[in-house]
Every structure is written in structure tokens, then in C-alpha cells.
Amino acid sequence: APQTHHHHHHRSTMTKRAAEDTAATGDAVSDDELCVRTLRVLGAELPQTANSGHPGAPMGMAPMAHALWSRIMRYDPAAPSWLSRDRFVLSNGHACALYYSLLHLAGYETFSADALRAFRTLGSETPGHPECYSPQHGRVGGIEVTTGPL
């Protein structure tokens, strides 16, 4: 019999993580808006902190990426090698702050707040171009392919 795997869309996980990551703004916003705002803030903060990278693409792509990851894609952060998962491939390395932020909000353990703070630093889980395998960390769950510097 084919192996079945429990999967669901991860809106609640993403919303919970976004609420934890974002300082209270005082204004009531929808869960979707909270997630998009959080992705945009992270997309601007990560390159700023690293003094390297580009904020434009992550900020502009945030609504599309949130819709994909919260409503359409099937994945399981607890089982990143699940064969029936949907694959997300991001070839434009200058938007990888968005990719790492999505993986963080979705609950992938590798992409902790500390890993995000180490964005684009040598030996970190969050290099300037996503890599599916690293000498330090082995197979990186959530990163499907290494596209390398373009």
C-alpha cells in the first residue's frame, strides 16, 4: 500500500511565528497581512544586518510567497524529505532573504531566528545563495536545489 503522510497548509504556524517575531504594532491586521508584513520586515532587515544583499525582491515578492506557502504548497517541516512534498525553487539568490524567512515562519528548525541573524556570514545556514547541502550541516531541509551565484 502507498505510504500516506499527514499534511496540511501551514497558515497557523506561519501566523504564530510572525506574531512572535514582530513587535506589537497596535493596529489590528489580518493574519495574512501580519505574515506579509513580517516577511517584508525580515526581507529588509537581513540584508541590512549583513550589510550585504538586496531588500527589494524579498519585499516585493512577500505577498506571492506567503500565498504559496500558506495556501497552496504541501510540505512538512518535521519531515523535510517527504517524497510527496511540493518543491519551491528560488534561483534568484538576491531574494534568498525571503526564502529563509519563509522557512523560518513555516517552522523549519534549521532556519531559527539565530540562523536568520547570521545571514550571509561564513559557515552559516543562511548563505548568500541557498545551498541544499553544506559541509557543516549536511543536507539542508527546505532547500531543494543549489542554484549558486548567478
C-alpha atoms as one frame of an Amber mdcrd trajectory, in Angstrom:
protein
   0.000   0.000   0.000   1.303   3.502  -0.745   2.656   5.348   2.213   0.419
   8.169   3.349   1.639  11.262   5.063  -0.329  13.734   7.087  -0.005  17.182
   5.569  -1.838  20.441   5.873  -1.404  24.038   4.925   0.664  25.855   7.473
  -1.188  29.138   7.905  -1.472  28.794  11.688   2.251  28.021  12.132   3.242
  30.932   9.918   0.885  33.314  11.722   2.097  32.192  15.160   5.738  32.620
  14.200   5.059  36.007  12.596   3.342  37.202  15.767   6.332  36.041  17.835
   8.818  37.756  15.525   7.024  41.063  15.177   6.783  43.725  17.832   3.154
  44.658  18.516   2.188  47.470  16.180  -1.007  48.395  17.976  -3.144  48.137
  14.853  -5.337  45.134  14.201  -4.394  43.387  10.963  -5.395  40.095   9.386
  -3.210  37.041   9.852  -2.224  37.238   6.181  -1.236  40.888   6.495   0.776
  40.116   9.638   2.705  37.401   7.785   3.327  39.580   4.720   4.498  42.474
   6.906   6.805  40.143   8.829   8.262  38.744   5.600   8.830  42.294   4.337
  10.488  43.404   7.575  12.754  40.340   7.595  13.470  40.860   3.888  14.709
  44.371   4.677  16.419  43.560   7.997  18.506  40.579   6.928  20.464  42.379
   4.175  20.763  45.466   6.398  22.228  43.446   9.280  24.607  41.589   6.954
  25.460  44.842   5.145  25.070  42.676   2.060  22.193  41.548  -0.123  19.141
  43.199  -1.617  15.855  44.092   0.140  13.792  44.908  -2.977  12.992  41.416
  -4.260  12.109  39.923  -0.846   9.856  42.869  -0.032   8.115  42.812  -3.419
   7.707  39.034  -3.550   6.337  38.675   0.009   2.575  38.587  -0.829   3.032
  35.987  -3.594   5.351  33.869  -1.464   3.031  33.977   1.540   0.058  32.908
  -0.610   2.042  29.962  -1.997   3.451  28.784   1.340   0.288  29.275   3.397
  -2.427  28.137   0.962  -1.056  26.083  -1.901   2.154  24.241  -1.113   2.188
  20.927   0.765   5.224  20.387   2.983   6.145  19.227   6.455   8.952  20.966
   8.355   9.188  17.918  10.638   9.769  15.666   7.588  11.594  17.845   5.034
  12.417  14.841   2.805   8.756  13.751   2.479   8.546  12.482  -1.121   5.115
  13.973  -1.888   6.057  17.485  -0.763   5.808  20.404  -3.139   9.181  21.829
  -4.131   9.961  25.539  -4.014  12.983  26.550  -6.094  14.332  30.062  -5.838
  17.012  30.776  -8.434  17.446  34.493  -7.805  19.907  34.479  -4.924  19.286
  38.155  -4.237  15.843  37.176  -2.922  17.106  34.412  -0.623  16.352  36.509
   2.495  12.702  35.877   1.578  13.293  32.121   1.173  14.994  31.848   4.568
  12.259  33.953   6.191   9.563  31.664   4.719  11.368  28.586   6.019  11.657
  30.254   9.427   7.961  31.149   9.595   6.979  27.694   8.303   8.814  26.067
  11.220  11.929  24.538   9.641  14.292  24.056  12.603  17.443  24.923  10.641
  16.103  28.424   9.994  15.912  29.747  13.550  15.987  33.434  14.449  19.720
  32.982  15.165  20.272  31.484  11.701  18.475  34.471  10.147  20.678  36.869
  12.145  23.733  35.061  10.702  22.537  35.770   7.114  25.403  35.832   4.606
  28.079  35.064   7.199  30.709  32.408   6.575  29.629  28.930   7.650  26.046
  29.941   8.475  22.913  28.040   7.475  21.862  31.174   5.560  24.494  31.855
   2.859  24.056  34.477   0.148  22.792  31.832  -2.283  20.698  28.897  -1.000
  22.533  25.577  -0.873  20.824  22.204  -0.372  23.965  20.674   1.119  26.673
  22.204   3.255  29.861  20.667   4.656  28.992  21.949   8.139  25.307  20.991
   8.233  24.839  18.185   5.660  21.501  18.067   3.811  19.605  21.295   4.428
  15.872  20.594   4.813  13.698  23.063   2.932  16.313  23.998   0.334  15.536
  21.830  -2.701  18.409  22.707  -5.052  21.636  24.671  -5.051  21.409  27.301
  -7.762  24.707  29.006  -6.886  25.777  32.571  -7.602  24.259  33.712 -10.876
